[in-house]
Amino acid sequence: MSSASPFAGAAAGPRPLTARDYKTLALSALGGTLEFYDFVIYVFFAAVIGGLFFPADMPDWLRQLQTFGIFAAGYLARPVGGIVIAHFGDLLGRKRMFSLSIFLMAVPTLVIGLLPTYAAIGVAAPLLLLAMRVLQGAAIGGEMPGAWVFIGEHVPAQRYGLGVGTLTAGITGGILLGSLVAVAINTHYAPAEVSDFAWRIPFILGGVFGLVSVYLRRFLHETPVFQELAQRRSVAAELPLKTIVRDHRAPVLYVALLTWVLSAAIVVVVLYTPTYLQKVHHIPAAVALEANALATFMLTLGCVLVGWACDRFGTRPTMLVGWAGLFITAYLFYTGLPGTTASLFWHYGLVGLFVGTIATVPIASVRAFPAPVRFSGLSFAYNMAYAIFGGLTPVILTLWLQRDLMAPAHYVGALAVLGFVLAWLPLAVRGQPMQAATMRG
């Protein structure tokens, strides 16, 4: 069964993408790019931040562990922000919460860029950094599910996969933007200058750009699905989360497992690996970040291709090919390290392309829940899983690497196998109607 089934889009019957659809998709993707940039820029400067916000006499592995622990705190905060924002998104509308989430991200990002270091204020420095990461996590918890629901309920049925895939590409474009900014900073400034002041530039820019995106989202329109629900008074009659936990446990588990696979691909291959290349294989920072930028570009391209493939061939075949490809290319990449500069770029770019299979996760997940509780259901399952798996993954890998330098390959490979298995379950190709008109009042 193809993902372009009767429940796979926001419109009853085929219609082309309109100028309004393109505007909605462009503004949503741009906002997602800037917000995700704000969230992930931290990891590209993790080594520098660890040296500035913790005692100089701390062992390097412990400093790195604590630095990624603060990174993980952002993920652990995602469920709280996601549940609260999604709750009001199901009751008051998608658009309002969609705009609020990016504002809540921009402010702490700007503050991080202005924080004093450990040398200036001692232990208060990492505590303030931790507080800002928690606020960022709460914001991103509402952004990701909100963006997917917003686009999934806007685009026509036959372009559902492409719409969600393109939005996912926009979100991963935030990682690409962060990678390119990190490359620029490490290229134009000496290491001493980066530690002195240049590391602050990406955070300050992110805060400013985020506030600009808040303004741009004023021009978005509420989704037609929520408008119809509101007119027919079919919005959630009780606390949406209560309905989710009671009536939709199977979709919650399925989306949570898919999210685990997604988190392995993103956190390990894209976010963790630049530091891994530098610390374990002693690859220069500039080279590691340039290779990461290529891999992230291929990931962004892969998300669009995967979305198109889901509309053309169906979600299940796309998942099977994609996750199998990730398994193979992950081992090809990690077993070939450090290799040559050319092999690093080729292999990293190839595995990055197959990481684009993550676009199948929101494509299958958005339609797993009925419209009245869709935002809350997706947000709860996705954020709870990402908090556990995405947040703890860097910490687990840092400890695992003390015993096995191939830990990243084994972790990604195992989760790719899980994704392959999940593709065979019914929810990979069947779900709730995306059209509110087909729902019971």
Coordinates of C-alpha atoms in Angstrom, one line a residue:
M1 CA 0.0 0.0 0.0
S2 CA 1.4 3.4 -0.9
S3 CA 1.7 6.3 1.5
A4 CA -0.4 8.3 -0.9
S5 CA -3.5 6.5 0.3
P6 CA -6.8 8.3 1.1
F7 CA -5.6 9.1 4.6
A8 CA -2.3 10.5 3.5
G9 CA -3.0 14.1 2.9
A10 CA -5.0 17.1 4.0
A11 CA -7.3 17.3 1.0
A12 CA -10.1 15.0 0.0
G13 CA -9.2 14.2 -3.6
P14 CA -6.2 15.1 -5.8
R15 CA -5.2 18.7 -6.1
P16 CA -1.9 20.3 -7.1
L17 CA 0.4 22.2 -4.7
T18 CA -0.8 25.9 -4.7
A19 CA 1.1 29.1 -4.2
R20 CA -0.2 29.2 -0.6
D21 CA 1.1 25.6 -0.1
Y22 CA 4.5 26.6 -1.3
K23 CA 4.5 29.7 1.0
T24 CA 3.4 27.6 4.0
L25 CA 6.1 25.0 3.3
A26 CA 8.8 27.6 2.7
L27 CA 8.1 29.6 5.9
S28 CA 7.7 26.5 8.0
A29 CA 11.0 25.0 6.6
L30 CA 12.9 28.2 7.1
G31 CA 11.7 28.5 10.7
G32 CA 12.6 24.9 11.3
T33 CA 16.1 25.4 9.9
L34 CA 16.8 28.4 12.2
E35 CA 15.3 26.8 15.3
F36 CA 17.2 23.5 14.8
Y37 CA 20.3 25.4 14.1
D38 CA 19.9 27.1 17.5
F39 CA 19.5 23.7 19.2
V40 CA 22.4 21.9 17.6
I41 CA 25.1 24.6 17.3
Y42 CA 26.1 23.6 20.8
V43 CA 27.4 20.2 19.7
F44 CA 29.7 21.7 17.1
F45 CA 31.5 23.7 19.8
A46 CA 31.3 21.0 22.5
A47 CA 35.1 20.6 22.8
V48 CA 35.6 24.4 23.2
I49 CA 32.6 24.8 25.6
G50 CA 33.9 21.9 27.7
G51 CA 37.2 23.7 28.1
L52 CA 35.6 27.0 29.0
F53 CA 32.8 26.0 31.3
F54 CA 34.5 23.3 33.5
P55 CA 37.7 23.3 35.6
A56 CA 41.0 23.2 33.6
D57 CA 42.3 20.4 35.8
M58 CA 39.4 18.0 35.1
P59 CA 40.3 14.9 33.1
D60 CA 39.5 15.3 29.4
W61 CA 37.1 12.3 29.3
L62 CA 35.2 13.6 32.3
R63 CA 35.0 17.1 30.9
Q64 CA 33.6 15.7 27.6
L65 CA 31.1 13.5 29.5
Q66 CA 29.8 16.5 31.5
T67 CA 29.7 18.6 28.3
F68 CA 27.6 16.1 26.6
G69 CA 25.6 15.6 29.8
I70 CA 24.5 19.2 29.4
F71 CA 23.7 18.5 25.8
A72 CA 21.6 15.6 26.9
A73 CA 19.7 17.9 29.3
G74 CA 18.2 19.6 26.3
Y75 CA 16.8 16.4 25.1
L76 CA 15.5 15.3 28.5
A77 CA 13.6 18.6 28.7
R78 CA 11.8 18.0 25.4
P79 CA 8.8 16.0 26.7
V80 CA 7.8 18.7 29.1
G81 CA 7.8 21.5 26.5
G82 CA 6.4 19.2 23.9
I83 CA 3.5 18.0 25.9
V84 CA 2.5 21.5 27.1
I85 CA 2.9 23.1 23.6
A86 CA 1.1 20.2 21.9
H87 CA -1.7 20.3 24.5
F88 CA -2.5 23.9 23.6
G89 CA -1.9 23.1 19.9
D90 CA -4.7 20.6 20.0
L91 CA -7.0 23.0 21.9
L92 CA -6.1 26.4 20.6
G93 CA -4.6 25.8 17.2
R94 CA -1.4 24.7 15.5
K95 CA -0.2 28.1 14.3
R96 CA 0.0 29.8 17.7
M97 CA 2.1 27.1 19.3
F98 CA 4.2 26.8 16.1
S99 CA 5.2 30.4 16.5
L100 CA 5.7 30.3 20.3
S101 CA 8.1 27.4 20.1
I102 CA 10.7 29.3 18.0
F103 CA 10.5 32.4 20.3
L104 CA 11.3 30.1 23.3
M105 CA 14.3 28.8 21.4
A106 CA 15.8 32.1 20.2
V107 CA 16.1 33.8 23.6
P108 CA 18.2 31.1 25.5
T109 CA 20.4 30.7 22.4
L110 CA 21.2 34.4 22.5
V111 CA 21.9 34.2 26.3
I112 CA 24.3 31.3 25.8
G113 CA 26.3 33.5 23.4
L114 CA 26.6 36.1 26.2
L115 CA 27.3 33.8 29.2
P116 CA 30.5 34.3 31.3
T117 CA 32.8 31.2 31.6
Y118 CA 34.0 29.1 34.5
A119 CA 37.1 31.3 34.9
A120 CA 34.8 34.3 35.5
I121 CA 32.0 33.0 37.7
G122 CA 33.0 29.5 38.7
V123 CA 30.4 26.7 39.0
A124 CA 27.6 29.1 38.2
A125 CA 28.8 29.0 34.5
P126 CA 27.9 25.4 33.8
L127 CA 24.7 25.7 35.8
L128 CA 23.5 28.7 33.7
L129 CA 24.5 26.8 30.6
L130 CA 22.4 23.9 31.8
A131 CA 19.4 26.1 32.4
M132 CA 19.6 27.5 28.9
R133 CA 19.8 24.1 27.4
V134 CA 16.8 23.0 29.3
L135 CA 14.8 25.9 27.9
Q136 CA 16.0 25.1 24.4
G137 CA 14.9 21.5 24.9
A138 CA 11.4 22.6 25.9
A139 CA 11.2 24.7 22.8
I140 CA 12.4 22.1 20.3
G141 CA 10.0 19.6 21.9
G142 CA 7.1 21.6 20.6
E143 CA 8.7 22.6 17.3
M144 CA 9.4 19.3 15.6
P145 CA 6.0 17.6 16.0
G146 CA 4.2 20.9 15.5
A147 CA 6.0 21.4 12.2
W148 CA 5.2 17.9 10.9
V149 CA 1.5 18.2 11.9
F150 CA 1.3 21.6 10.4
I151 CA 2.6 20.6 7.0
G152 CA 0.9 17.1 7.0
E153 CA -2.5 18.8 7.5
H154 CA -1.8 21.4 4.8
V155 CA -0.5 19.6 1.8
P156 CA -2.6 17.6 -0.7
A157 CA -2.9 13.8 -0.4
Q158 CA -0.7 12.9 -3.3
R159 CA 2.1 15.2 -2.1
Y160 CA 2.0 14.2 1.6
G161 CA 5.3 12.4 1.6
L162 CA 7.1 15.1 -0.4
G163 CA 5.7 17.8 1.9
V164 CA 6.7 16.2 5.1
G165 CA 10.1 15.1 3.6
T166 CA 10.8 18.6 2.4
L167 CA 10.0 20.1 5.8
T168 CA 12.3 17.5 7.4
A169 CA 15.0 18.5 5.0
G170 CA 14.5 22.1 6.1
I171 CA 14.8 21.1 9.7
T172 CA 18.0 19.1 9.0
G173 CA 19.1 22.1 7.1
G174 CA 19.6 23.7 10.5
I175 CA 22.3 21.1 11.2
L176 CA 23.9 21.9 7.8
L177 CA 23.8 25.6 8.7
G178 CA 25.4 24.9 12.0
S179 CA 28.0 22.8 10.4
L180 CA 28.8 25.5 7.8
V181 CA 29.0 28.2 10.5
A182 CA 31.3 26.0 12.5
V183 CA 33.5 25.4 9.5
A184 CA 33.6 29.2 8.9
I185 CA 34.5 30.0 12.5
N186 CA 37.3 27.3 12.6
T187 CA 38.6 28.5 9.2
H188 CA 38.8 32.2 9.8
Y189 CA 39.9 32.1 13.5
A190 CA 42.8 30.5 15.2
P191 CA 42.0 28.0 17.9
A192 CA 43.0 30.5 20.6
E193 CA 40.6 33.1 19.1
V194 CA 37.8 30.5 18.9
S195 CA 38.2 29.8 22.6
D196 CA 38.5 33.5 23.4
F197 CA 35.5 35.0 21.7
A198 CA 34.6 33.5 18.3
W199 CA 32.6 30.5 19.7
R200 CA 30.0 33.1 20.9
I201 CA 29.3 34.3 17.3
P202 CA 27.1 31.3 16.2
F203 CA 24.9 31.6 19.3
I204 CA 24.4 35.3 19.0
L205 CA 23.6 35.0 15.3
G206 CA 21.2 32.1 16.1
G207 CA 19.3 34.1 18.7
V208 CA 18.9 37.1 16.3
F209 CA 17.8 34.9 13.3
G210 CA 15.4 33.1 15.6
L211 CA 13.6 36.3 16.5
V212 CA 13.4 37.2 12.8
S213 CA 11.7 33.8 12.2
V214 CA 9.1 34.6 14.9
Y215 CA 8.1 37.6 12.8
L216 CA 8.0 35.6 9.6
R217 CA 5.6 33.0 11.1
R218 CA 3.0 35.7 11.6
F219 CA 2.2 35.2 7.9
L220 CA 1.3 31.5 8.2
H221 CA -2.4 30.4 8.2
E222 CA -4.0 27.9 10.6
T223 CA -4.3 24.4 9.1
P224 CA -7.6 23.5 7.4
V225 CA -7.9 20.4 9.5
F226 CA -7.9 22.3 12.8
Q227 CA -10.2 25.0 11.3
E228 CA -12.7 22.3 10.4
L229 CA -12.3 20.6 13.8
A230 CA -12.9 23.9 15.6
Q231 CA -16.0 24.7 13.4
R232 CA -17.4 21.3 14.1
R233 CA -16.4 21.5 17.8
S234 CA -14.4 18.3 17.4
V235 CA -11.3 19.5 19.3
A236 CA -10.2 17.3 22.1
A237 CA -13.0 17.2 24.7
E238 CA -10.6 16.1 27.5
L239 CA -6.9 16.4 28.3
P240 CA -5.4 15.2 25.0
L241 CA -2.6 13.3 26.7
K242 CA -5.2 11.3 28.7
T243 CA -6.9 10.2 25.5
I244 CA -3.5 9.2 24.0
V245 CA -2.4 7.1 27.0
R246 CA -5.8 5.4 27.2
D247 CA -6.7 4.8 23.6
H248 CA -3.6 5.0 21.4
R249 CA -0.9 2.9 23.1
A250 CA 0.1 0.9 20.1
P251 CA 0.8 4.0 17.9
V252 CA 2.7 5.6 20.8
L253 CA 5.0 2.5 21.1
Y254 CA 5.4 2.4 17.3
V255 CA 6.3 6.1 17.0
A256 CA 8.6 5.8 20.0
L257 CA 10.6 2.9 18.4
L258 CA 10.8 4.8 15.1
T259 CA 12.1 7.8 17.0
W260 CA 14.8 5.7 18.6
V261 CA 16.0 4.8 15.1
L262 CA 15.8 8.4 14.0
S263 CA 17.8 9.5 17.0
A264 CA 20.5 7.0 16.4
A265 CA 21.0 8.3 12.8
I266 CA 21.0 12.0 13.7
V267 CA 22.7 12.0 17.1
V268 CA 25.4 9.6 16.2
V269 CA 26.2 10.1 12.5
V270 CA 25.6 13.8 12.3
L271 CA 26.0 15.4 15.7
Y272 CA 28.4 13.2 17.6
T273 CA 30.7 12.1 14.9
P274 CA 32.6 15.4 14.3
T275 CA 33.8 15.3 17.9
Y276 CA 34.5 11.5 17.6
L277 CA 36.6 12.2 14.5
Q278 CA 38.7 14.8 16.3
K279 CA 39.0 13.0 19.7
V280 CA 39.4 9.3 18.5
H281 CA 41.0 9.6 15.1
H282 CA 42.8 12.9 15.6
I283 CA 41.3 14.4 12.4
P284 CA 41.8 18.2 12.3
A285 CA 38.7 20.1 13.4
A286 CA 38.4 22.0 10.1
V287 CA 38.5 18.7 8.0
A288 CA 36.1 16.9 10.3
L289 CA 33.6 19.8 10.1
E290 CA 33.9 20.1 6.4
A291 CA 33.2 16.4 6.0
N292 CA 30.3 16.7 8.3
A293 CA 28.9 19.6 6.3
L294 CA 29.0 17.4 3.2
A295 CA 27.2 14.5 5.0
T296 CA 24.6 16.9 6.3
F297 CA 24.0 18.3 2.9
M298 CA 23.5 14.8 1.6
L299 CA 21.1 14.1 4.5
T300 CA 19.1 17.2 3.6
L301 CA 18.9 16.0 -0.1
G302 CA 18.1 12.5 1.1
C303 CA 15.0 13.7 3.1
V304 CA 13.5 15.2 -0.1
L305 CA 14.3 12.1 -2.1
V306 CA 12.8 9.8 0.5
G307 CA 9.6 12.0 0.7
W308 CA 9.2 11.8 -3.1
A309 CA 9.9 8.0 -3.0
C310 CA 7.2 7.5 -0.3
D311 CA 4.6 9.2 -2.6
R312 CA 5.9 7.3 -5.7
F313 CA 6.6 3.8 -4.3
G314 CA 5.1 3.7 -0.9
T315 CA 6.4 4.1 2.7
R316 CA 7.3 0.4 3.3
P317 CA 9.6 -0.1 0.3
T318 CA 11.3 3.2 0.9
M319 CA 11.9 2.3 4.6
L320 CA 13.3 -1.2 3.7
V321 CA 15.8 0.2 1.1
G322 CA 16.7 3.2 3.3
W323 CA 17.4 1.4 6.6
A324 CA 19.3 -1.4 4.8
G325 CA 21.4 1.2 3.1
L326 CA 22.1 2.9 6.4
F327 CA 23.3 -0.3 7.9
I328 CA 25.8 -1.0 5.1
T329 CA 27.1 2.5 4.7
A330 CA 27.5 3.1 8.5
Y331 CA 29.9 0.1 8.7
L332 CA 31.6 1.2 5.5
F333 CA 32.2 4.6 7.0
Y334 CA 33.3 3.8 10.5
T335 CA 35.5 0.8 9.6
G336 CA 37.3 3.0 7.0
L337 CA 38.5 5.6 9.5
P338 CA 40.7 7.5 9.6
G339 CA 41.5 6.7 5.9
T340 CA 42.4 9.5 3.5
T341 CA 40.7 12.8 3.2
A342 CA 39.0 11.7 0.0
S343 CA 37.7 8.5 1.5
L344 CA 36.5 10.4 4.6
F345 CA 34.4 12.7 2.4
W346 CA 33.0 10.0 0.1
H347 CA 32.0 7.6 2.9
Y348 CA 30.6 10.3 5.2
G349 CA 28.6 11.8 2.3
L350 CA 27.2 8.4 1.4
V351 CA 26.1 7.5 4.9
G352 CA 24.7 11.0 5.2
L353 CA 22.4 10.3 2.2
F354 CA 21.0 7.2 3.8
V355 CA 20.4 9.0 7.1
G356 CA 17.8 10.8 5.0
T357 CA 15.6 7.8 5.6
I358 CA 14.7 9.5 8.8
A359 CA 12.0 11.3 6.7
T360 CA 10.0 8.1 6.8
V361 CA 9.6 8.5 10.6
P362 CA 7.3 11.6 10.5
I363 CA 5.6 10.4 7.3
A364 CA 4.5 7.3 9.2
S365 CA 4.1 8.9 12.6
V366 CA 1.9 12.0 11.8
R367 CA -0.9 9.8 10.5
A368 CA -0.7 7.4 13.4
F369 CA -3.0 9.5 15.5
P370 CA -6.5 11.0 14.8
A371 CA -6.8 14.7 14.2
P372 CA -8.3 15.8 17.5
V373 CA -5.2 14.5 19.4
R374 CA -2.7 14.3 16.6
F375 CA -0.3 17.0 17.9
S376 CA -0.4 15.6 21.5
G377 CA 0.0 12.0 20.4
L378 CA 3.0 12.6 18.1
S379 CA 4.6 15.0 20.5
F380 CA 4.3 12.7 23.5
A381 CA 5.6 9.6 21.7
Y382 CA 8.3 11.4 19.8
N383 CA 9.7 13.6 22.6
M384 CA 9.6 10.9 25.3
A385 CA 11.6 8.6 23.1
Y386 CA 14.0 11.3 22.0
A387 CA 14.5 12.4 25.5
I388 CA 15.5 8.9 26.6
F389 CA 17.4 7.7 23.5
G390 CA 18.6 10.9 21.9
G391 CA 19.7 12.5 25.1
L392 CA 21.5 9.6 26.6
T393 CA 23.2 8.4 23.3
P394 CA 26.2 10.7 23.5
V395 CA 26.8 9.8 27.1
I396 CA 26.5 6.1 26.4
L397 CA 28.9 6.3 23.4
T398 CA 31.4 8.3 25.4
L399 CA 31.6 5.5 27.9
W400 CA 31.3 2.7 25.3
L401 CA 34.3 4.2 23.4
Q402 CA 36.5 3.5 26.4
R403 CA 36.1 -0.2 25.4
D404 CA 35.3 -0.3 21.7
L405 CA 36.3 2.3 19.1
M406 CA 33.6 0.9 16.8
A407 CA 30.8 1.7 19.2
P408 CA 29.1 4.3 16.9
A409 CA 29.0 1.7 14.0
H410 CA 27.5 -1.0 16.2
Y411 CA 24.9 1.4 17.7
V412 CA 23.7 2.8 14.3
G413 CA 23.8 -0.7 12.7
A414 CA 21.6 -2.2 15.4
L415 CA 19.0 0.6 15.2
A416 CA 19.0 0.4 11.4
V417 CA 18.0 -3.3 11.8
L418 CA 15.2 -2.2 14.1
G419 CA 14.0 0.3 11.5
F420 CA 14.0 -2.5 8.9
V421 CA 11.8 -4.6 11.2
L422 CA 9.4 -1.8 11.9
A423 CA 8.8 -1.2 8.2
W424 CA 7.0 -4.6 8.1
L425 CA 4.4 -3.6 10.7
P426 CA 0.9 -2.3 9.6
L427 CA 1.4 1.2 10.9
A428 CA 4.2 1.8 8.4
V429 CA 1.6 2.0 5.6
R430 CA -1.8 2.5 7.4
G431 CA -2.9 5.1 9.8
Q432 CA -5.7 7.6 10.7
P433 CA -7.4 9.8 8.1
M434 CA -5.6 13.1 7.7
Q435 CA -8.8 14.8 6.7
A436 CA -10.9 16.0 9.5
A437 CA -14.0 15.5 7.4
T438 CA -13.6 11.7 7.7
M439 CA -13.3 11.8 11.4
R440 CA -16.3 11.3 13.7
G441 CA -17.4 14.5 15.5

